[in-house]
Amino acid sequence: KIYELRAMGKTTRDERDFLNEFETARRLYEDGNFSDAHTAFLALQEQFPEDGPINTLLQRCEDYSKNPPADWDGIYRSTSK
């Protein structure tokens, strides 16, 4: 599981909408559907250009679309520090 501290207290409707859209994009990525995940993360990036997780996953989608992992199991394995 991945957790990101977003806010304290009650979430707003906009925050819940964002989280639902992010989760949809993340699941596409995890399922290996990098093209659709890329499209979904790109839409999120337009709204939140400084969001680190969005930018990281967007870059991975771009990389994996060009060079798909042979045995993708939904887990990213870093190859450098």
PDB file of N, CA, C and O in Angstrom:
ATOM      1  N   LYS A   1       0.834  -1.179   0.000  1.00  0.00           N
ATOM      2  CA  LYS A   1       0.000   0.000   0.000  1.00  0.00           C
ATOM      3  C   LYS A   1       0.878   1.241   0.000  1.00  0.00           C
ATOM      4  O   LYS A   1       1.953   1.248   0.568  1.00  0.00           O
ATOM      5  N   ILE A   2       0.362   2.278  -0.627  1.00  0.00           N
ATOM      6  CA  ILE A   2       1.055   3.557  -0.681  1.00  0.00           C
ATOM      7  C   ILE A   2       0.193   4.588   0.017  1.00  0.00           C
ATOM      8  O   ILE A   2      -1.012   4.669  -0.228  1.00  0.00           O
ATOM      9  N   TYR A   3       0.819   5.382   0.879  1.00  0.00           N
ATOM     10  CA  TYR A   3       0.116   6.431   1.581  1.00  0.00           C
ATOM     11  C   TYR A   3       0.781   7.770   1.296  1.00  0.00           C
ATOM     12  O   TYR A   3       2.001   7.858   1.203  1.00  0.00           O
ATOM     13  N   GLU A   4      -0.035   8.797   1.152  1.00  0.00           N
ATOM     14  CA  GLU A   4       0.470  10.154   0.991  1.00  0.00           C
ATOM     15  C   GLU A   4      -0.330  11.043   1.925  1.00  0.00           C
ATOM     16  O   GLU A   4      -1.570  11.077   1.853  1.00  0.00           O
ATOM     17  N   LEU A   5       0.338  11.758   2.796  1.00  0.00           N
ATOM     18  CA  LEU A   5      -0.324  12.686   3.692  1.00  0.00           C
ATOM     19  C   LEU A   5      -0.846  13.846   2.870  1.00  0.00           C
ATOM     20  O   LEU A   5      -0.084  14.530   2.194  1.00  0.00           O
ATOM     21  N   ARG A   6      -2.146  14.055   2.870  1.00  0.00           N
ATOM     22  CA  ARG A   6      -2.755  15.096   2.050  1.00  0.00           C
ATOM     23  C   ARG A   6      -3.282  16.250   2.904  1.00  0.00           C
ATOM     24  O   ARG A   6      -3.017  17.382   2.616  1.00  0.00           O
ATOM     25  N   ALA A   7      -4.048  15.961   3.925  1.00  0.00           N
ATOM     26  CA  ALA A   7      -4.655  17.024   4.729  1.00  0.00           C
ATOM     27  C   ALA A   7      -5.162  16.430   6.036  1.00  0.00           C
ATOM     28  O   ALA A   7      -5.376  15.231   6.133  1.00  0.00           O
ATOM     29  N   MET A   8      -5.339  17.290   6.980  1.00  0.00           N
ATOM     30  CA  MET A   8      -5.894  16.866   8.263  1.00  0.00           C
ATOM     31  C   MET A   8      -7.389  17.195   8.258  1.00  0.00           C
ATOM     32  O   MET A   8      -7.816  18.178   7.662  1.00  0.00           O
ATOM     33  N   GLY A   9      -8.165  16.375   8.938  1.00  0.00           N
ATOM     34  CA  GLY A   9      -9.592  16.654   9.056  1.00  0.00           C
ATOM     35  C   GLY A   9     -10.391  16.118   7.891  1.00  0.00           C
ATOM     36  O   GLY A   9      -9.964  15.236   7.160  1.00  0.00           O
ATOM     37  N   LYS A  10     -11.568  16.689   7.733  1.00  0.00           N
ATOM     38  CA  LYS A  10     -12.482  16.259   6.693  1.00  0.00           C
ATOM     39  C   LYS A  10     -11.980  16.630   5.310  1.00  0.00           C
ATOM     40  O   LYS A  10     -11.437  17.709   5.107  1.00  0.00           O
ATOM     41  N   THR A  11     -12.179  15.724   4.373  1.00  0.00           N
ATOM     42  CA  THR A  11     -11.793  16.027   2.999  1.00  0.00           C
ATOM     43  C   THR A  11     -12.937  16.745   2.293  1.00  0.00           C
ATOM     44  O   THR A  11     -14.103  16.512   2.583  1.00  0.00           O
ATOM     45  N   THR A  12     -12.555  17.587   1.355  1.00  0.00           N
ATOM     46  CA  THR A  12     -13.564  18.297   0.565  1.00  0.00           C
ATOM     47  C   THR A  12     -14.001  17.415  -0.599  1.00  0.00           C
ATOM     48  O   THR A  12     -13.364  16.406  -0.907  1.00  0.00           O
ATOM     49  N   ARG A  13     -15.042  17.824  -1.254  1.00  0.00           N
ATOM     50  CA  ARG A  13     -15.512  17.093  -2.434  1.00  0.00           C
ATOM     51  C   ARG A  13     -14.432  17.101  -3.514  1.00  0.00           C
ATOM     52  O   ARG A  13     -14.195  16.085  -4.167  1.00  0.00           O
ATOM     53  N   ASP A  14     -13.760  18.244  -3.708  1.00  0.00           N
ATOM     54  CA  ASP A  14     -12.687  18.328  -4.704  1.00  0.00           C
ATOM     55  C   ASP A  14     -11.553  17.365  -4.373  1.00  0.00           C
ATOM     56  O   ASP A  14     -10.994  16.731  -5.259  1.00  0.00           O
ATOM     57  N   GLU A  15     -11.218  17.272  -3.087  1.00  0.00           N
ATOM     58  CA  GLU A  15     -10.147  16.364  -2.657  1.00  0.00           C
ATOM     59  C   GLU A  15     -10.555  14.908  -2.913  1.00  0.00           C
ATOM     60  O   GLU A  15      -9.755  14.110  -3.411  1.00  0.00           O
ATOM     61  N   ARG A  16     -11.779  14.560  -2.604  1.00  0.00           N
ATOM     62  CA  ARG A  16     -12.256  13.192  -2.848  1.00  0.00           C
ATOM     63  C   ARG A  16     -12.270  12.886  -4.334  1.00  0.00           C
ATOM     64  O   ARG A  16     -11.886  11.798  -4.762  1.00  0.00           O
ATOM     65  N   ASP A  17     -12.690  13.868  -5.161  1.00  0.00           N
ATOM     66  CA  ASP A  17     -12.684  13.668  -6.618  1.00  0.00           C
ATOM     67  C   ASP A  17     -11.256  13.422  -7.116  1.00  0.00           C
ATOM     68  O   ASP A  17     -11.022  12.531  -7.926  1.00  0.00           O
ATOM     69  N   PHE A  18     -10.321  14.236  -6.616  1.00  0.00           N
ATOM     70  CA  PHE A  18      -8.920  14.064  -6.997  1.00  0.00           C
ATOM     71  C   PHE A  18      -8.427  12.666  -6.615  1.00  0.00           C
ATOM     72  O   PHE A  18      -7.799  11.978  -7.419  1.00  0.00           O
ATOM     73  N   LEU A  19      -8.700  12.260  -5.390  1.00  0.00           N
ATOM     74  CA  LEU A  19      -8.229  10.953  -4.919  1.00  0.00           C
ATOM     75  C   LEU A  19      -8.822   9.819  -5.752  1.00  0.00           C
ATOM     76  O   LEU A  19      -8.125   8.850  -6.061  1.00  0.00           O
ATOM     77  N   ASN A  20     -10.083   9.939  -6.128  1.00  0.00           N
ATOM     78  CA  ASN A  20     -10.707   8.914  -6.972  1.00  0.00           C
ATOM     79  C   ASN A  20     -10.068   8.865  -8.357  1.00  0.00           C
ATOM     80  O   ASN A  20      -9.807   7.782  -8.891  1.00  0.00           O
ATOM     81  N   GLU A  21      -9.794  10.037  -8.943  1.00  0.00           N
ATOM     82  CA  GLU A  21      -9.148  10.081 -10.251  1.00  0.00           C
ATOM     83  C   GLU A  21      -7.723   9.533 -10.180  1.00  0.00           C
ATOM     84  O   GLU A  21      -7.288   8.806 -11.072  1.00  0.00           O
ATOM     85  N   PHE A  22      -7.014   9.884  -9.110  1.00  0.00           N
ATOM     86  CA  PHE A  22      -5.657   9.381  -8.936  1.00  0.00           C
ATOM     87  C   PHE A  22      -5.668   7.857  -8.801  1.00  0.00           C
ATOM     88  O   PHE A  22      -4.855   7.166  -9.405  1.00  0.00           O
ATOM     89  N   GLU A  23      -6.601   7.348  -8.021  1.00  0.00           N
ATOM     90  CA  GLU A  23      -6.679   5.899  -7.817  1.00  0.00           C
ATOM     91  C   GLU A  23      -6.999   5.178  -9.125  1.00  0.00           C
ATOM     92  O   GLU A  23      -6.436   4.112  -9.404  1.00  0.00           O
ATOM     93  N   THR A  24      -7.858   5.741  -9.939  1.00  0.00           N
ATOM     94  CA  THR A  24      -8.161   5.152 -11.247  1.00  0.00           C
ATOM     95  C   THR A  24      -6.898   5.087 -12.108  1.00  0.00           C
ATOM     96  O   THR A  24      -6.587   4.050 -12.705  1.00  0.00           O
ATOM     97  N   ALA A  25      -6.155   6.188 -12.151  1.00  0.00           N
ATOM     98  CA  ALA A  25      -4.911   6.233 -12.931  1.00  0.00           C
ATOM     99  C   ALA A  25      -3.887   5.249 -12.381  1.00  0.00           C
ATOM    100  O   ALA A  25      -3.215   4.539 -13.137  1.00  0.00           O
ATOM    101  N   ARG A  26      -3.782   5.189 -11.061  1.00  0.00           N
ATOM    102  CA  ARG A  26      -2.812   4.287 -10.428  1.00  0.00           C
ATOM    103  C   ARG A  26      -3.139   2.827 -10.732  1.00  0.00           C
ATOM    104  O   ARG A  26      -2.252   2.015 -10.987  1.00  0.00           O
ATOM    105  N   ARG A  27      -4.397   2.488 -10.726  1.00  0.00           N
ATOM    106  CA  ARG A  27      -4.784   1.100 -11.036  1.00  0.00           C
ATOM    107  C   ARG A  27      -4.477   0.743 -12.491  1.00  0.00           C
ATOM    108  O   ARG A  27      -4.054  -0.372 -12.788  1.00  0.00           O
ATOM    109  N   LEU A  28      -4.702   1.686 -13.397  1.00  0.00           N
ATOM    110  CA  LEU A  28      -4.342   1.453 -14.801  1.00  0.00           C
ATOM    111  C   LEU A  28      -2.848   1.174 -14.909  1.00  0.00           C
ATOM    112  O   LEU A  28      -2.429   0.257 -15.619  1.00  0.00           O
ATOM    113  N   TYR A  29      -2.064   1.980 -14.212  1.00  0.00           N
ATOM    114  CA  TYR A  29      -0.606   1.796 -14.192  1.00  0.00           C
ATOM    115  C   TYR A  29      -0.250   0.426 -13.622  1.00  0.00           C
ATOM    116  O   TYR A  29       0.521  -0.326 -14.207  1.00  0.00           O
ATOM    117  N   GLU A  30      -0.820   0.107 -12.488  1.00  0.00           N
ATOM    118  CA  GLU A  30      -0.520  -1.167 -11.827  1.00  0.00           C
ATOM    119  C   GLU A  30      -0.899  -2.356 -12.698  1.00  0.00           C
ATOM    120  O   GLU A  30      -0.218  -3.382 -12.704  1.00  0.00           O
ATOM    121  N   ASP A  31      -1.977  -2.211 -13.477  1.00  0.00           N
ATOM    122  CA  ASP A  31      -2.430  -3.284 -14.370  1.00  0.00           C
ATOM    123  C   ASP A  31      -1.615  -3.369 -15.660  1.00  0.00           C
ATOM    124  O   ASP A  31      -1.853  -4.251 -16.480  1.00  0.00           O
ATOM    125  N   GLY A  32      -0.667  -2.428 -15.828  1.00  0.00           N
ATOM    126  CA  GLY A  32       0.165  -2.459 -17.020  1.00  0.00           C
ATOM    127  C   GLY A  32      -0.432  -1.762 -18.226  1.00  0.00           C
ATOM    128  O   GLY A  32       0.080  -1.867 -19.337  1.00  0.00           O
ATOM    129  N   ASN A  33      -1.512  -1.013 -18.006  1.00  0.00           N
ATOM    130  CA  ASN A  33      -2.143  -0.261 -19.086  1.00  0.00           C
ATOM    131  C   ASN A  33      -1.520   1.135 -19.103  1.00  0.00           C
ATOM    132  O   ASN A  33      -2.133   2.124 -18.711  1.00  0.00           O
ATOM    133  N   PHE A  34      -0.259   1.214 -19.542  1.00  0.00           N
ATOM    134  CA  PHE A  34       0.536   2.427 -19.419  1.00  0.00           C
ATOM    135  C   PHE A  34       0.024   3.565 -20.286  1.00  0.00           C
ATOM    136  O   PHE A  34       0.131   4.729 -19.904  1.00  0.00           O
ATOM    137  N   SER A  35      -0.529   3.270 -21.433  1.00  0.00           N
ATOM    138  CA  SER A  35      -1.045   4.317 -22.316  1.00  0.00           C
ATOM    139  C   SER A  35      -2.234   5.036 -21.674  1.00  0.00           C
ATOM    140  O   SER A  35      -2.274   6.268 -21.622  1.00  0.00           O
ATOM    141  N   ASP A  36      -3.208   4.277 -21.190  1.00  0.00           N
ATOM    142  CA  ASP A  36      -4.371   4.890 -20.548  1.00  0.00           C
ATOM    143  C   ASP A  36      -3.994   5.551 -19.226  1.00  0.00           C
ATOM    144  O   ASP A  36      -4.530   6.600 -18.872  1.00  0.00           O
ATOM    145  N   ALA A  37      -3.068   4.942 -18.497  1.00  0.00           N
ATOM    146  CA  ALA A  37      -2.590   5.539 -17.246  1.00  0.00           C
ATOM    147  C   ALA A  37      -1.901   6.868 -17.538  1.00  0.00           C
ATOM    148  O   ALA A  37      -2.106   7.854 -16.822  1.00  0.00           O
ATOM    149  N   HIS A  38      -1.111   6.896 -18.595  1.00  0.00           N
ATOM    150  CA  HIS A  38      -0.429   8.128 -18.987  1.00  0.00           C
ATOM    151  C   HIS A  38      -1.451   9.237 -19.253  1.00  0.00           C
ATOM    152  O   HIS A  38      -1.301  10.369 -18.783  1.00  0.00           O
ATOM    153  N   THR A  39      -2.494   8.922 -19.996  1.00  0.00           N
ATOM    154  CA  THR A  39      -3.543   9.897 -20.294  1.00  0.00           C
ATOM    155  C   THR A  39      -4.199  10.398 -19.013  1.00  0.00           C
ATOM    156  O   THR A  39      -4.417  11.604 -18.848  1.00  0.00           O
ATOM    157  N   ALA A  40      -4.484   9.485 -18.099  1.00  0.00           N
ATOM    158  CA  ALA A  40      -5.136   9.864 -16.839  1.00  0.00           C
ATOM    159  C   ALA A  40      -4.215  10.714 -15.963  1.00  0.00           C
ATOM    160  O   ALA A  40      -4.642  11.720 -15.383  1.00  0.00           O
ATOM    161  N   PHE A  41      -2.937  10.336 -15.863  1.00  0.00           N
ATOM    162  CA  PHE A  41      -1.996  11.123 -15.064  1.00  0.00           C
ATOM    163  C   PHE A  41      -1.739  12.485 -15.698  1.00  0.00           C
ATOM    164  O   PHE A  41      -1.552  13.476 -15.000  1.00  0.00           O
ATOM    165  N   LEU A  42      -1.748  12.548 -17.016  1.00  0.00           N
ATOM    166  CA  LEU A  42      -1.541  13.817 -17.713  1.00  0.00           C
ATOM    167  C   LEU A  42      -2.680  14.791 -17.386  1.00  0.00           C
ATOM    168  O   LEU A  42      -2.440  15.981 -17.146  1.00  0.00           O
ATOM    169  N   ALA A  43      -3.901  14.289 -17.357  1.00  0.00           N
ATOM    170  CA  ALA A  43      -5.049  15.133 -16.986  1.00  0.00           C
ATOM    171  C   ALA A  43      -4.909  15.632 -15.550  1.00  0.00           C
ATOM    172  O   ALA A  43      -5.201  16.804 -15.258  1.00  0.00           O
ATOM    173  N   LEU A  44      -4.451  14.773 -14.662  1.00  0.00           N
ATOM    174  CA  LEU A  44      -4.238  15.185 -13.279  1.00  0.00           C
ATOM    175  C   LEU A  44      -3.106  16.197 -13.170  1.00  0.00           C
ATOM    176  O   LEU A  44      -3.177  17.156 -12.398  1.00  0.00           O
ATOM    177  N   GLN A  45      -2.060  16.006 -13.961  1.00  0.00           N
ATOM    178  CA  GLN A  45      -0.920  16.914 -13.919  1.00  0.00           C
ATOM    179  C   GLN A  45      -1.315  18.327 -14.359  1.00  0.00           C
ATOM    180  O   GLN A  45      -0.777  19.305 -13.859  1.00  0.00           O
ATOM    181  N   GLU A  46      -2.259  18.430 -15.274  1.00  0.00           N
ATOM    182  CA  GLU A  46      -2.732  19.748 -15.706  1.00  0.00           C
ATOM    183  C   GLU A  46      -3.346  20.521 -14.537  1.00  0.00           C
ATOM    184  O   GLU A  46      -3.213  21.735 -14.451  1.00  0.00           O
ATOM    185  N   GLN A  47      -4.010  19.802 -13.640  1.00  0.00           N
ATOM    186  CA  GLN A  47      -4.636  20.425 -12.474  1.00  0.00           C
ATOM    187  C   GLN A  47      -3.647  20.635 -11.334  1.00  0.00           C
ATOM    188  O   GLN A  47      -3.761  21.591 -10.577  1.00  0.00           O
ATOM    189  N   PHE A  48      -2.679  19.721 -11.212  1.00  0.00           N
ATOM    190  CA  PHE A  48      -1.738  19.724 -10.083  1.00  0.00           C
ATOM    191  C   PHE A  48      -0.311  19.517 -10.599  1.00  0.00           C
ATOM    192  O   PHE A  48       0.284  18.461 -10.405  1.00  0.00           O
ATOM    193  N   PRO A  49       0.259  20.529 -11.276  1.00  0.00           N
ATOM    194  CA  PRO A  49       1.555  20.356 -11.925  1.00  0.00           C
ATOM    195  C   PRO A  49       2.726  20.086 -10.972  1.00  0.00           C
ATOM    196  O   PRO A  49       3.740  19.538 -11.396  1.00  0.00           O
ATOM    197  N   GLU A  50       2.597  20.404  -9.713  1.00  0.00           N
ATOM    198  CA  GLU A  50       3.696  20.217  -8.757  1.00  0.00           C
ATOM    199  C   GLU A  50       3.572  18.943  -7.928  1.00  0.00           C
ATOM    200  O   GLU A  50       4.387  18.692  -7.049  1.00  0.00           O
ATOM    201  N   ASP A  51       2.564  18.130  -8.196  1.00  0.00           N
ATOM    202  CA  ASP A  51       2.342  16.919  -7.403  1.00  0.00           C
ATOM    203  C   ASP A  51       3.399  15.868  -7.727  1.00  0.00           C
ATOM    204  O   ASP A  51       3.489  15.388  -8.863  1.00  0.00           O
ATOM    205  N   GLY A  52       4.215  15.527  -6.746  1.00  0.00           N
ATOM    206  CA  GLY A  52       5.305  14.585  -6.929  1.00  0.00           C
ATOM    207  C   GLY A  52       4.878  13.205  -7.391  1.00  0.00           C
ATOM    208  O   GLY A  52       5.430  12.676  -8.367  1.00  0.00           O
ATOM    209  N   PRO A  53       3.919  12.564  -6.714  1.00  0.00           N
ATOM    210  CA  PRO A  53       3.496  11.232  -7.161  1.00  0.00           C
ATOM    211  C   PRO A  53       2.945  11.208  -8.589  1.00  0.00           C
ATOM    212  O   PRO A  53       3.231  10.288  -9.354  1.00  0.00           O
ATOM    213  N   ILE A  54       2.179  12.237  -8.951  1.00  0.00           N
ATOM    214  CA  ILE A  54       1.664  12.300 -10.325  1.00  0.00           C
ATOM    215  C   ILE A  54       2.822  12.369 -11.313  1.00  0.00           C
ATOM    216  O   ILE A  54       2.866  11.617 -12.290  1.00  0.00           O
ATOM    217  N   ASN A  55       3.768  13.256 -11.067  1.00  0.00           N
ATOM    218  CA  ASN A  55       4.894  13.432 -11.990  1.00  0.00           C
ATOM    219  C   ASN A  55       5.756  12.175 -12.078  1.00  0.00           C
ATOM    220  O   ASN A  55       6.210  11.804 -13.163  1.00  0.00           O
ATOM    221  N   THR A  56       5.969  11.521 -10.957  1.00  0.00           N
ATOM    222  CA  THR A  56       6.764  10.284 -10.956  1.00  0.00           C
ATOM    223  C   THR A  56       6.083   9.196 -11.769  1.00  0.00           C
ATOM    224  O   THR A  56       6.706   8.552 -12.629  1.00  0.00           O
ATOM    225  N   LEU A  57       4.805   8.977 -11.523  1.00  0.00           N
ATOM    226  CA  LEU A  57       4.087   7.918 -12.230  1.00  0.00           C
ATOM    227  C   LEU A  57       3.893   8.259 -13.701  1.00  0.00           C
ATOM    228  O   LEU A  57       3.930   7.367 -14.556  1.00  0.00           O
ATOM    229  N   LEU A  58       3.738   9.536 -14.015  1.00  0.00           N
ATOM    230  CA  LEU A  58       3.628   9.955 -15.409  1.00  0.00           C
ATOM    231  C   LEU A  58       4.922   9.622 -16.158  1.00  0.00           C
ATOM    232  O   LEU A  58       4.887   9.075 -17.270  1.00  0.00           O
ATOM    233  N   GLN A  59       6.048   9.910 -15.549  1.00  0.00           N
ATOM    234  CA  GLN A  59       7.345   9.600 -16.178  1.00  0.00           C
ATOM    235  C   GLN A  59       7.528   8.094 -16.364  1.00  0.00           C
ATOM    236  O   GLN A  59       7.999   7.634 -17.408  1.00  0.00           O
ATOM    237  N   ARG A  60       7.130   7.324 -15.375  1.00  0.00           N
ATOM    238  CA  ARG A  60       7.240   5.855 -15.499  1.00  0.00           C
ATOM    239  C   ARG A  60       6.360   5.346 -16.624  1.00  0.00           C
ATOM    240  O   ARG A  60       6.756   4.432 -17.371  1.00  0.00           O
ATOM    241  N   CYS A  61       5.156   5.905 -16.766  1.00  0.00           N
ATOM    242  CA  CYS A  61       4.270   5.492 -17.860  1.00  0.00           C
ATOM    243  C   CYS A  61       4.916   5.784 -19.211  1.00  0.00           C
ATOM    244  O   CYS A  61       4.844   4.961 -20.130  1.00  0.00           O
ATOM    245  N   GLU A  62       5.542   6.948 -19.325  1.00  0.00           N
ATOM    246  CA  GLU A  62       6.229   7.296 -20.576  1.00  0.00           C
ATOM    247  C   GLU A  62       7.349   6.302 -20.861  1.00  0.00           C
ATOM    248  O   GLU A  62       7.489   5.813 -21.984  1.00  0.00           O
ATOM    249  N   ASP A  63       8.148   6.007 -19.845  1.00  0.00           N
ATOM    250  CA  ASP A  63       9.261   5.066 -20.013  1.00  0.00           C
ATOM    251  C   ASP A  63       8.759   3.663 -20.360  1.00  0.00           C
ATOM    252  O   ASP A  63       9.288   3.017 -21.268  1.00  0.00           O
ATOM    253  N   TYR A  64       7.751   3.194 -19.643  1.00  0.00           N
ATOM    254  CA  TYR A  64       7.244   1.839 -19.865  1.00  0.00           C
ATOM    255  C   TYR A  64       6.489   1.708 -21.183  1.00  0.00           C
ATOM    256  O   TYR A  64       6.419   0.623 -21.745  1.00  0.00           O
ATOM    257  N   SER A  65       5.912   2.802 -21.667  1.00  0.00           N
ATOM    258  CA  SER A  65       5.246   2.740 -22.974  1.00  0.00           C
ATOM    259  C   SER A  65       6.267   2.499 -24.078  1.00  0.00           C
ATOM    260  O   SER A  65       5.985   1.811 -25.052  1.00  0.00           O
ATOM    261  N   LYS A  66       7.462   3.081 -23.906  1.00  0.00           N
ATOM    262  CA  LYS A  66       8.534   2.902 -24.891  1.00  0.00           C
ATOM    263  C   LYS A  66       9.228   1.553 -24.727  1.00  0.00           C
ATOM    264  O   LYS A  66       9.601   0.919 -25.706  1.00  0.00           O
ATOM    265  N   ASN A  67       9.429   1.138 -23.487  1.00  0.00           N
ATOM    266  CA  ASN A  67      10.124  -0.122 -23.170  1.00  0.00           C
ATOM    267  C   ASN A  67       9.338  -0.888 -22.119  1.00  0.00           C
ATOM    268  O   ASN A  67       9.676  -0.840 -20.931  1.00  0.00           O
ATOM    269  N   PRO A  68       8.298  -1.598 -22.537  1.00  0.00           N
ATOM    270  CA  PRO A  68       7.470  -2.319 -21.554  1.00  0.00           C
ATOM    271  C   PRO A  68       8.277  -3.364 -20.783  1.00  0.00           C
ATOM    272  O   PRO A  68       9.113  -4.060 -21.368  1.00  0.00           O
ATOM    273  N   PRO A  69       8.058  -3.445 -19.484  1.00  0.00           N
ATOM    274  CA  PRO A  69       8.743  -4.471 -18.692  1.00  0.00           C
ATOM    275  C   PRO A  69       8.277  -5.862 -19.115  1.00  0.00           C
ATOM    276  O   PRO A  69       7.094  -6.075 -19.386  1.00  0.00           O
ATOM    277  N   ALA A  70       9.203  -6.794 -19.153  1.00  0.00           N
ATOM    278  CA  ALA A  70       8.899  -8.152 -19.622  1.00  0.00           C
ATOM    279  C   ALA A  70       7.929  -8.875 -18.698  1.00  0.00           C
ATOM    280  O   ALA A  70       6.979  -9.496 -19.152  1.00  0.00           O
ATOM    281  N   ASP A  71       8.183  -8.813 -17.415  1.00  0.00           N
ATOM    282  CA  ASP A  71       7.365  -9.551 -16.449  1.00  0.00           C
ATOM    283  C   ASP A  71       6.715  -8.587 -15.461  1.00  0.00           C
ATOM    284  O   ASP A  71       6.944  -8.669 -14.259  1.00  0.00           O
ATOM    285  N   TRP A  72       5.908  -7.666 -15.963  1.00  0.00           N
ATOM    286  CA  TRP A  72       5.303  -6.643 -15.120  1.00  0.00           C
ATOM    287  C   TRP A  72       4.356  -7.267 -14.105  1.00  0.00           C
ATOM    288  O   TRP A  72       3.456  -8.020 -14.453  1.00  0.00           O
ATOM    289  N   ASP A  73       4.588  -6.963 -12.846  1.00  0.00           N
ATOM    290  CA  ASP A  73       3.710  -7.445 -11.779  1.00  0.00           C
ATOM    291  C   ASP A  73       3.118  -6.286 -10.984  1.00  0.00           C
ATOM    292  O   ASP A  73       2.563  -6.481  -9.910  1.00  0.00           O
ATOM    293  N   GLY A  74       3.250  -5.060 -11.530  1.00  0.00           N
ATOM    294  CA  GLY A  74       2.693  -3.890 -10.874  1.00  0.00           C
ATOM    295  C   GLY A  74       3.621  -3.238  -9.870  1.00  0.00           C
ATOM    296  O   GLY A  74       3.269  -2.240  -9.253  1.00  0.00           O
ATOM    297  N   ILE A  75       4.812  -3.798  -9.710  1.00  0.00           N
ATOM    298  CA  ILE A  75       5.748  -3.282  -8.713  1.00  0.00           C
ATOM    299  C   ILE A  75       6.931  -2.628  -9.416  1.00  0.00           C
ATOM    300  O   ILE A  75       7.570  -3.247 -10.270  1.00  0.00           O
ATOM    301  N   TYR A  76       7.194  -1.376  -9.081  1.00  0.00           N
ATOM    302  CA  TYR A  76       8.353  -0.667  -9.628  1.00  0.00           C
ATOM    303  C   TYR A  76       9.585  -1.037  -8.835  1.00  0.00           C
ATOM    304  O   TYR A  76       9.585  -1.019  -7.607  1.00  0.00           O
ATOM    305  N   ARG A  77      10.638  -1.386  -9.550  1.00  0.00           N
ATOM    306  CA  ARG A  77      11.908  -1.721  -8.905  1.00  0.00           C
ATOM    307  C   ARG A  77      12.964  -0.732  -9.372  1.00  0.00           C
ATOM    308  O   ARG A  77      13.308  -0.708 -10.543  1.00  0.00           O
ATOM    309  N   SER A  78      13.461   0.060  -8.461  1.00  0.00           N
ATOM    310  CA  SER A  78      14.463   1.060  -8.783  1.00  0.00           C
ATOM    311  C   SER A  78      15.767   0.372  -9.191  1.00  0.00           C
ATOM    312  O   SER A  78      16.175  -0.629  -8.599  1.00  0.00           O
ATOM    313  N   THR A  79      16.405   0.924 -10.213  1.00  0.00           N
ATOM    314  CA  THR A  79      17.662   0.350 -10.686  1.00  0.00           C
ATOM    315  C   THR A  79      18.863   1.202 -10.279  1.00  0.00           C
ATOM    316  O   THR A  79      19.993   0.848 -10.571  1.00  0.00           O
ATOM    317  N   SER A  80      18.602   2.341  -9.629  1.00  0.00           N
ATOM    318  CA  SER A  80      19.682   3.210  -9.148  1.00  0.00           C
ATOM    319  C   SER A  80      19.186   3.991  -7.935  1.00  0.00           C
ATOM    320  O   SER A  80      18.001   4.037  -7.658  1.00  0.00           O
ATOM    321  N   LYS A  81      20.144   4.616  -7.261  1.00  0.00           N
ATOM    322  CA  LYS A  81      19.774   5.428  -6.091  1.00  0.00           C
ATOM    323  C   LYS A  81      19.436   6.827  -6.495  1.00  0.00           C
ATOM    324  O   LYS A  81      19.865   7.364  -7.430  1.00  0.00           O
TER     325      LYS A  81
END
